[in-house]
Amino acid sequence: MNIWEGKKINSGVAIGKAKILKKADNLVKRISIDDADAEKQRYDAAKEKAIEQLMALYDKAVKEVGEVNAQIFEVHSMMLEDDDYNDSVYNIIESQMVNAEYAVATTGDNFSDMFANMEDEYFKARAADVKDISERVVNILAGVDTGDDMGDEPVIIFAEDLAPSETVQMDKSKLLGFVTHLGSANSHTAILARTMGIPALIGIEADDSWNGKTAILDGYSGRLIIDPDEDTLKEYEAKRQKDLEYKELLLSLKGKENVTQSGQKINIYANIGKVSDVAAVLDNDAGGIGLFRSEFLYLEKDTFPTEEEQFNAYRQVAENMAGKKVIIRTLDIGADKQVDYFNLGKEDNPALGYRAIRICLTQPDIFKTQLRALFRASYHGNIAIMYPMIISVDEVRKIKKIAEEVKAELISEGFKIGNVEQGIMIETPAAAVISDLLAKEVDFFSIGTNDLTQYTLAIDRQNSKLDEFYDSHHEAVLRLIEMVVKNAHKEGIWAGICGELGADTTLTERFLEMGLDELSVSPARVLAVRKAVRDTK
Ligand code: PEP
Ligand code: MG
């Protein structure tokens, strides 16, 4: 029996035979040719066929994993139409007088290296996509069947890396789980694994000798066991059974109301950091998005995202949520979230420093660009805006004044804007204590328990040495939450929690007693929280 530790991509337990996928890397030979035009035509024909296959895959994926996840195949076919990519293939054929397979494989390697070396996590993840499309074209040129025959018995797949198209092409009924050596948690393959509900790990390099052996994949602990002994196998059979029963139970709650046995209702929304997270929000049947951490749009880039880039991201999320509420938090940069191009400088106490709304109010140009994008996107869906790290009524009034200016400016330019609720995060003790005054100024409160706990207990949430003191159930925090909800309701506005504590099902009953109107949790926790609500008397 051998045990390895990997990085968790999706939870769950899988037990089955290991199947090692080998790619046909040795397929591509460099062969000299005489007729470059004929070779270019071969390439064009193969490319067209690849696009046809991708569109067929798109249709299959729409049915199996939904429109949002399927979009990757549209992106792939667009990559194949890209001028730079095609020019590179033509150029290699012409200048080196070589076969199309070689030109495509070389182009694929070059583009993939270029993406892999980029700082931006999004582009890094595109390295696998460009390799994927190149392999598809090479296989067509070489007459190889790309469909992977997985045999009759369900298996755990091991691969160096898995492309999204390979993942979605796999027969789900025969796929127990997968383990890759390479890949990132942001890749579309990881997103697909989560959407398909398949346990998965990355960071483990398979040995050829594992092929056909029994493997246990524990997506909860990140552990992989090859050739388990009898006792271990029994232990994991029991774990898997429990896991399956629990998942079935949670899945059966899709489409059900978040209502207690005595009839009290609560909204359960989801938190996201990027546009592609919407797939998991929908898949887990969240009622809306309670926190879109918009700073990730800034963290992904080397320079300020433009109004247009932000507008497109917010609009896409709003459209994909099809009328469900999407609460977008304005920039919360600073403290642990540092971005070079903001030139924030070094601070002795960054958590108590120049961050979030403090930056927005002192650099109104940055703030206004984001607000313009948000109000413009509001026309395309149900967008609400919330402001982080508030400590005073004065700040809120300044924000409202800027927001009014931005709205007037947009209307005078002919833009249409929607009806936008504006709320604030309650994540400082100051905001909680004056929540009676703040409630008169805004449409809703969303309690950021991660920071509220940090500031109430005077414990740096980044300092792992203090983990044992960071008591998220501290009565001081719970009393502040209760007080905030009371003050919100007195003024007729709603209050929710968007910090991690919202997903803590040992507190669900207490939150219901406090009268919270909404809990916003990570997409994967939505159904577990729904269960806790429905189990409450
Ligand atoms: C919080 O502080 O609880 C919160 C939701 O914001 P973040 O974790 O992004 O600081
Ligand atoms: Mg916070």
XYZ file of C-alpha atoms and ligand atoms in Angstrom:
548
model
C 0.000 0.000 0.000
C 1.352 3.452 -0.936
C 0.025 6.860 0.085
C 0.499 10.224 -1.677
C -0.704 13.709 -0.789
C -2.100 15.980 -3.519
C -3.998 19.248 -3.781
C -7.785 19.015 -3.471
C -9.801 20.162 -6.466
C -13.127 18.645 -5.589
C -14.309 16.717 -2.554
C -15.694 13.193 -2.481
C -14.300 9.679 -2.239
C -13.594 7.442 -5.255
C -12.466 3.816 -5.179
C -11.640 1.924 -8.358
C -9.074 0.750 -10.867
C -6.427 3.253 -11.934
C -6.251 4.047 -15.638
C -3.272 6.012 -16.842
C -3.939 8.163 -19.885
C -1.058 8.525 -22.261
C -1.066 11.148 -24.916
C 0.248 10.354 -28.368
C 3.213 12.760 -28.052
C 5.399 10.665 -30.293
C 2.980 11.246 -33.126
C 4.570 14.364 -34.508
C 7.527 13.903 -36.830
C 9.287 16.684 -38.706
C 8.979 15.810 -42.369
C 10.233 17.920 -45.292
C 7.684 18.764 -47.984
C 7.834 20.231 -51.530
C 4.468 21.906 -51.828
C 3.789 24.472 -49.085
C 0.399 25.443 -50.562
C -0.854 21.867 -50.496
C 0.324 21.533 -46.878
C -1.441 24.761 -45.923
C -4.636 23.398 -47.494
C -4.282 20.201 -45.439
C -4.001 22.395 -42.369
C -7.066 24.462 -43.341
C -9.159 21.328 -43.834
C -8.046 19.837 -40.502
C -8.742 23.128 -38.762
C -12.287 23.231 -40.184
C -12.883 19.685 -39.008
C -11.562 20.591 -35.525
C -13.981 23.521 -35.374
C -16.858 21.197 -36.329
C -15.847 18.781 -33.545
C -15.616 21.636 -31.050
C -19.089 22.860 -31.912
C -20.436 19.313 -31.438
C -18.645 19.176 -28.079
C -20.159 22.528 -27.198
C -23.659 21.146 -27.808
C -22.894 18.065 -25.685
C -21.435 20.172 -22.874
C -24.403 22.574 -22.844
C -26.649 19.615 -22.096
C -24.338 17.997 -19.533
C -22.672 20.844 -17.683
C -24.573 23.971 -18.736
C -24.062 26.939 -21.023
C -21.457 28.713 -18.907
C -19.099 25.719 -18.753
C -19.687 24.881 -22.386
C -18.368 28.278 -23.452
C -14.806 27.001 -23.240
C -15.375 25.071 -26.486
C -16.509 28.230 -28.207
C -13.350 29.860 -26.915
C -11.321 26.959 -28.330
C -12.842 27.304 -31.758
C -12.164 31.063 -31.598
C -8.532 30.312 -30.712
C -8.315 28.245 -33.885
C -9.490 31.256 -35.889
C -6.905 33.506 -34.261
C -4.727 35.280 -36.859
C -1.510 35.038 -34.822
C -1.971 31.300 -34.367
C -2.757 30.680 -38.043
C 0.034 32.982 -39.261
C 2.494 31.064 -37.124
C 1.417 27.693 -38.602
C 1.605 29.031 -42.199
C 4.915 30.675 -41.523
C 6.533 27.490 -40.171
C 5.234 25.465 -43.147
C 6.512 28.037 -45.655
C 9.796 29.066 -44.107
C 10.909 25.569 -43.041
C 9.100 23.603 -45.797
C 7.792 21.114 -43.211
C 4.615 19.111 -42.661
C 1.494 20.677 -41.137
C 1.564 18.340 -38.078
C 4.985 19.671 -37.116
C 3.986 23.302 -37.760
C 0.851 22.963 -35.609
C 2.617 21.131 -32.754
C 5.424 23.724 -32.713
C 2.948 26.602 -32.749
C 0.977 24.936 -29.946
C 4.153 24.533 -27.834
C 5.272 28.125 -28.433
C 1.912 29.673 -27.590
C 1.443 27.422 -24.604
C 4.913 28.376 -23.212
C 4.092 32.015 -23.750
C 0.834 31.698 -21.745
C 2.464 29.564 -19.044
C 5.073 32.291 -18.445
C 2.515 35.038 -17.935
C 1.961 36.417 -14.431
C -1.785 36.537 -14.798
C -3.429 33.340 -13.464
C -6.156 33.514 -16.108
C -3.674 33.486 -18.982
C -1.523 30.838 -17.282
C -4.536 28.555 -17.292
C -4.964 29.159 -21.066
C -1.682 27.288 -21.732
C -3.566 23.975 -21.437
C -6.275 25.228 -23.808
C -3.896 26.129 -26.626
C -2.130 22.747 -26.280
C -5.518 21.081 -26.404
C -6.587 22.695 -29.683
C -3.202 22.004 -31.273
C -3.353 18.312 -30.318
C -6.843 18.096 -31.763
C -5.664 19.440 -35.129
C -2.544 17.221 -35.122
C -4.689 14.162 -34.409
C -7.020 15.029 -37.277
C -4.067 15.558 -39.624
C -2.614 12.213 -38.576
C -5.989 10.438 -38.793
C -6.048 9.552 -35.060
C -9.401 9.012 -33.358
C -9.549 11.518 -30.479
C -12.424 9.773 -28.701
C -11.000 8.042 -25.629
C -12.317 4.553 -25.080
C -12.574 4.160 -21.338
C -13.503 0.474 -21.378
C -16.470 -0.999 -19.530
C -15.393 -0.744 -15.908
C -15.569 2.644 -14.136
C -12.050 3.964 -13.489
C -10.019 6.662 -11.778
C -8.157 8.515 -14.494
C -4.517 9.541 -14.035
C -2.975 12.004 -16.473
C -0.116 14.445 -16.738
C -2.684 17.166 -17.436
C -6.277 17.059 -18.618
C -7.703 19.469 -21.135
C -11.296 20.652 -20.695
C -12.331 18.887 -23.884
C -10.857 15.601 -22.638
C -12.675 15.972 -19.328
C -16.068 16.647 -20.839
C -15.673 13.914 -23.488
C -15.193 11.296 -20.795
C -18.167 9.118 -20.175
C -19.347 10.316 -16.770
C -20.851 6.953 -15.902
C -17.372 5.387 -16.190
C -15.399 8.165 -14.520
C -14.995 7.789 -10.760
C -12.483 10.562 -10.276
C -9.272 11.980 -11.678
C -5.765 12.827 -10.597
C -3.401 14.996 -12.626
C 0.219 15.957 -12.151
C -0.125 19.427 -13.623
C -3.016 21.894 -13.749
C -4.274 24.679 -11.528
C -7.260 25.178 -9.300
C -8.357 27.962 -11.689
C -8.293 25.849 -14.812
C -11.466 25.015 -16.644
C -10.761 21.359 -16.011
C -10.974 21.977 -12.264
C -14.167 23.981 -12.751
C -15.623 21.156 -14.821
C -14.686 18.586 -12.166
C -16.510 20.617 -9.558
C -19.487 21.145 -11.816
C -19.640 17.454 -12.725
C -19.294 16.583 -9.034
C -16.276 14.313 -9.589
C -13.664 13.928 -6.812
C -10.320 15.206 -8.130
C -6.745 15.920 -7.046
C -3.797 17.634 -8.688
C -0.067 17.575 -8.013
C 0.492 13.801 -8.083
C 2.659 12.236 -10.769
C 1.392 8.776 -11.686
C 3.709 5.826 -12.111
C 3.034 3.529 -15.072
C 3.013 0.546 -12.708
C -0.240 1.834 -11.133
C -2.222 1.055 -14.270
C -4.985 -1.416 -13.412
C -4.263 -1.353 -9.659
C -6.890 -0.418 -7.072
C -6.756 3.249 -6.094
C -8.512 5.288 -3.426
C -8.937 9.012 -4.064
C -9.933 11.001 -0.994
C -10.988 14.451 -2.218
C -11.587 15.587 1.378
C -8.055 15.049 2.686
C -6.151 15.234 -0.641
C -4.891 11.662 -0.127
C -4.322 9.045 -2.807
C -3.811 5.420 -1.849
C -2.560 2.823 -4.349
C -3.008 -0.859 -3.608
C -4.803 -0.391 -0.269
C -4.766 -3.209 2.281
C -8.020 -4.903 3.307
C -8.656 -2.734 6.373
C -8.037 0.537 4.538
C -10.293 -0.559 1.719
C -13.080 -1.383 4.176
C -12.628 1.935 5.967
C -12.879 3.871 2.685
C -15.823 1.817 1.392
C -17.703 2.979 4.475
C -16.534 6.593 3.950
C -17.615 6.514 0.323
C -21.000 5.128 1.199
C -21.532 7.916 3.720
C -20.297 10.495 1.256
C -22.652 9.222 -1.462
C -25.607 9.222 0.864
C -24.818 12.760 2.014
C -24.372 14.038 -1.558
C -27.596 12.397 -2.704
C -29.364 14.013 0.172
C -27.936 17.428 -0.661
C -28.722 17.053 -4.370
C -32.289 16.188 -3.509
C -32.490 19.664 -1.955
C -31.932 21.423 -5.287
C -35.001 23.417 -6.195
C -36.288 23.238 -2.608
C -37.010 26.275 -0.437
C -34.770 27.518 2.358
C -37.429 27.216 4.977
C -37.462 25.909 8.551
C -40.022 23.420 9.788
C -41.936 26.266 11.431
C -42.028 28.227 8.168
C -39.215 30.797 8.624
C -37.492 31.612 5.334
C -33.981 32.850 4.614
C -32.096 33.607 1.387
C -29.014 31.510 0.675
C -26.692 33.195 -1.801
C -23.148 32.416 -2.934
C -19.792 34.246 -2.862
C -17.648 34.503 -5.989
C -14.288 36.003 -6.995
C -14.476 35.735 -10.753
C -16.917 35.538 -13.626
C -16.443 31.811 -14.216
C -17.522 31.011 -10.629
C -21.103 31.688 -11.717
C -21.317 28.108 -13.054
C -20.902 26.686 -9.556
C -23.389 29.214 -8.161
C -26.059 28.014 -10.579
C -25.134 24.390 -10.214
C -25.587 24.556 -6.462
C -28.888 26.341 -6.833
C -27.948 29.497 -4.897
C -30.658 32.155 -4.884
C -28.240 34.885 -5.939
C -24.709 36.175 -5.480
C -24.264 37.771 -2.077
C -20.649 38.839 -2.553
C -18.676 39.279 -5.759
C -15.181 40.199 -4.561
C -14.482 42.604 -7.428
C -10.871 43.181 -6.367
C -9.945 39.926 -8.082
C -10.468 41.726 -11.395
C -7.702 44.094 -10.265
C -5.466 41.388 -8.783
C -5.435 39.471 -12.063
C -3.928 42.368 -13.965
C -0.705 44.408 -14.222
C -2.593 47.628 -14.657
C -6.004 49.076 -13.746
C -8.855 47.204 -15.450
C -10.641 49.628 -17.768
C -14.275 50.674 -17.402
C -15.087 48.516 -20.438
C -13.336 45.419 -19.051
C -15.150 45.784 -15.748
C -18.478 46.492 -17.432
C -18.138 43.293 -19.486
C -17.333 41.194 -16.413
C -20.221 42.599 -14.310
C -22.627 42.396 -17.224
C -21.719 38.765 -17.925
C -22.287 37.777 -14.307
C -25.600 39.659 -14.184
C -26.790 38.126 -17.457
C -25.779 34.599 -16.498
C -27.652 34.966 -13.214
C -30.741 35.800 -15.276
C -32.517 38.233 -12.980
C -31.294 36.792 -9.681
C -29.646 39.317 -7.383
C -25.892 39.938 -7.834
C -24.288 41.975 -5.052
C -20.978 43.368 -6.221
C -18.600 44.730 -3.628
C -16.488 47.669 -4.705
C -12.733 47.362 -4.640
C -11.357 45.969 -1.358
C -7.645 46.235 -2.068
C -4.926 46.744 0.564
C -3.927 44.737 3.666
C -3.336 41.155 2.434
C -4.482 42.004 -1.124
C -1.593 43.975 -2.580
C -1.360 45.107 -6.190
C 1.923 46.643 -7.383
C 0.390 49.209 -9.707
C -1.573 50.783 -6.843
C 1.759 51.776 -5.218
C 0.287 51.489 -1.755
C 3.653 51.507 -0.032
C 4.701 49.615 3.066
C 2.659 50.052 6.222
C 3.354 49.023 9.813
C -0.227 47.836 10.342
C -1.686 47.055 6.895
C -4.905 45.524 8.272
C -5.538 48.863 9.998
C -4.213 50.767 7.040
C -4.899 52.287 3.692
C -7.410 49.847 2.222
C -10.807 49.374 0.576
C -13.138 52.385 0.750
C -10.318 54.518 2.165
C -8.484 54.173 -1.151
C -11.667 54.761 -3.144
C -12.534 57.962 -1.288
C -9.022 59.403 -1.595
C -8.570 58.339 -5.234
C -12.015 59.097 -6.675
C -10.930 58.468 -10.274
C -10.381 54.771 -9.540
C -13.690 54.625 -7.652
C -15.659 56.445 -10.342
C -14.393 54.138 -13.090
C -15.664 51.153 -11.141
C -18.987 52.813 -10.317
C -19.519 53.740 -13.978
C -18.968 50.105 -14.982
C -21.306 48.891 -12.229
C -24.166 51.281 -12.976
C -23.881 50.596 -16.714
C -23.979 46.832 -16.085
C -26.998 47.279 -13.807
C -29.158 47.753 -16.897
C -28.425 44.128 -17.875
C -29.523 42.358 -14.720
C -30.294 42.652 -11.045
C -27.155 44.293 -9.653
C -26.724 45.673 -6.140
C -23.580 47.484 -4.968
C -21.980 47.236 -1.557
C -19.145 49.188 0.002
C -16.485 47.596 2.255
C -14.741 48.653 5.485
C -17.179 51.395 6.455
C -16.663 53.125 9.815
C -18.838 56.265 9.686
C -22.022 57.921 8.445
C -19.884 60.626 6.892
C -18.154 58.084 4.633
C -21.483 56.683 3.489
C -22.777 60.162 2.617
C -19.626 60.892 0.610
C -20.031 57.589 -1.252
C -23.682 58.298 -2.021
C -22.775 61.733 -3.353
C -20.154 60.266 -5.694
C -22.583 57.540 -6.799
C -25.226 60.190 -7.590
C -22.690 62.168 -9.649
C -21.703 59.052 -11.584
C -25.340 58.154 -12.284
C -26.137 61.690 -13.488
C -23.065 61.667 -15.716
C -24.028 58.322 -17.284
C -27.619 59.404 -17.880
C -26.443 62.623 -19.532
C -24.239 60.508 -21.809
C -27.290 58.479 -22.844
C -26.608 55.287 -20.839
C -29.514 53.405 -19.328
C -29.140 52.234 -15.758
C -31.163 49.840 -13.617
C -32.617 50.154 -10.165
C -29.606 49.545 -7.933
C -29.797 48.758 -4.212
C -26.794 50.190 -2.370
C -25.617 48.648 0.875
C -22.588 48.472 3.097
C -20.512 45.775 4.675
C -20.524 45.710 8.428
C -17.033 44.482 9.172
C -15.689 46.954 11.704
C -16.892 47.179 15.306
C -17.486 50.906 14.654
C -19.994 50.146 11.906
C -21.741 47.533 14.049
C -22.029 49.893 17.018
C -23.494 52.736 14.930
C -25.575 50.424 12.737
C -28.729 52.227 13.963
C -27.445 55.406 12.275
C -26.052 53.678 9.201
C -29.346 51.850 8.623
C -30.994 55.196 7.833
C -28.552 55.758 4.966
C -28.489 52.490 2.998
C -30.650 49.736 1.499
C -29.018 46.738 3.210
C -26.244 45.460 5.472
C -23.968 42.529 4.717
C -21.893 41.435 7.696
C -18.277 40.563 6.884
C -17.563 38.261 9.805
C -13.976 37.560 8.722
C -12.922 41.138 9.341
C -15.492 41.815 12.049
C -13.924 38.977 14.078
C -10.400 40.223 13.347
C -11.155 43.774 14.498
C -13.406 42.845 17.428
C -10.951 40.361 18.896
C -7.854 42.386 17.876
C -6.435 39.348 16.090
C -4.720 39.598 12.713
C -6.600 37.081 10.572
C -3.417 36.471 8.535
C -1.334 35.420 11.521
C -1.473 31.610 11.739
C 0.198 31.723 15.185
C -3.033 33.191 16.523
C -5.381 30.614 15.006
C -6.248 29.159 18.401
C -7.311 32.629 19.638
C -9.364 33.504 16.544
C -12.655 32.311 18.002
C -15.307 32.929 15.376
C -18.008 31.883 17.848
C -16.890 34.550 20.332
C -19.934 35.951 22.096
C -18.767 39.508 21.319
C -19.001 38.836 17.586
C -22.348 37.066 17.867
C -23.809 39.911 19.943
C -22.626 42.461 17.377
C -24.302 40.458 14.611
C -27.541 40.343 16.571
C -27.411 44.064 17.201
C -26.803 44.825 13.502
C -29.803 42.710 12.442
C -32.062 44.445 15.004
C -30.959 47.900 13.877
C -31.436 46.999 10.225
C -34.958 45.751 10.808
C -35.891 48.812 12.852
C -35.236 50.897 9.743
C -36.928 48.406 7.431
C -33.789 47.214 5.620
C -32.448 43.660 5.324
C -29.257 42.185 6.805
C -27.157 39.201 5.782
C -23.785 37.594 6.444
C -21.220 37.150 3.672
C -18.205 36.149 5.808
C -17.170 32.512 6.281
C -19.236 32.219 9.453
C -22.412 32.211 7.337
C -21.551 28.660 6.187
C -21.022 27.364 9.728
C -24.016 25.073 10.104
C -23.528 24.781 13.860
C -24.707 28.413 13.978
C -27.523 28.280 11.423
C -30.204 27.922 14.077
C -28.831 30.877 16.021
C -28.702 33.010 12.851
C -32.324 32.160 12.168
C -33.239 33.171 15.718
C -31.463 36.477 15.194
C -33.649 37.005 12.133
C -30.925 37.254 9.495
C -32.431 37.636 6.025
C -29.582 36.174 4.003
C -26.503 33.965 4.288
C -23.965 34.131 1.464
C -21.551 31.202 1.386
C -19.159 29.521 -1.045
C -21.116 27.774 -3.814
C -20.180 24.309 -2.566
C -21.738 25.055 0.846
C -25.142 26.278 -0.394
C -26.967 22.957 -0.197
C -25.405 22.025 3.153
C -26.665 25.318 4.614
C -30.069 24.736 3.012
C -30.178 21.375 4.773
C -29.333 22.991 8.113
C -32.143 25.519 7.606
C -34.657 22.823 6.675
C -33.595 20.708 9.675
C -34.324 23.595 12.038
C -37.583 23.297 13.978
C -15.279 39.557 5.484
O -14.432 40.328 5.942
O -15.975 38.805 6.173
C -15.502 39.504 4.026
C -16.508 38.839 3.514
O -14.600 40.133 3.224
P -13.125 39.558 2.895
O -13.045 38.178 3.447
O -12.984 39.629 1.432
O -12.275 40.547 3.618
Mg -13.593 41.888 4.709
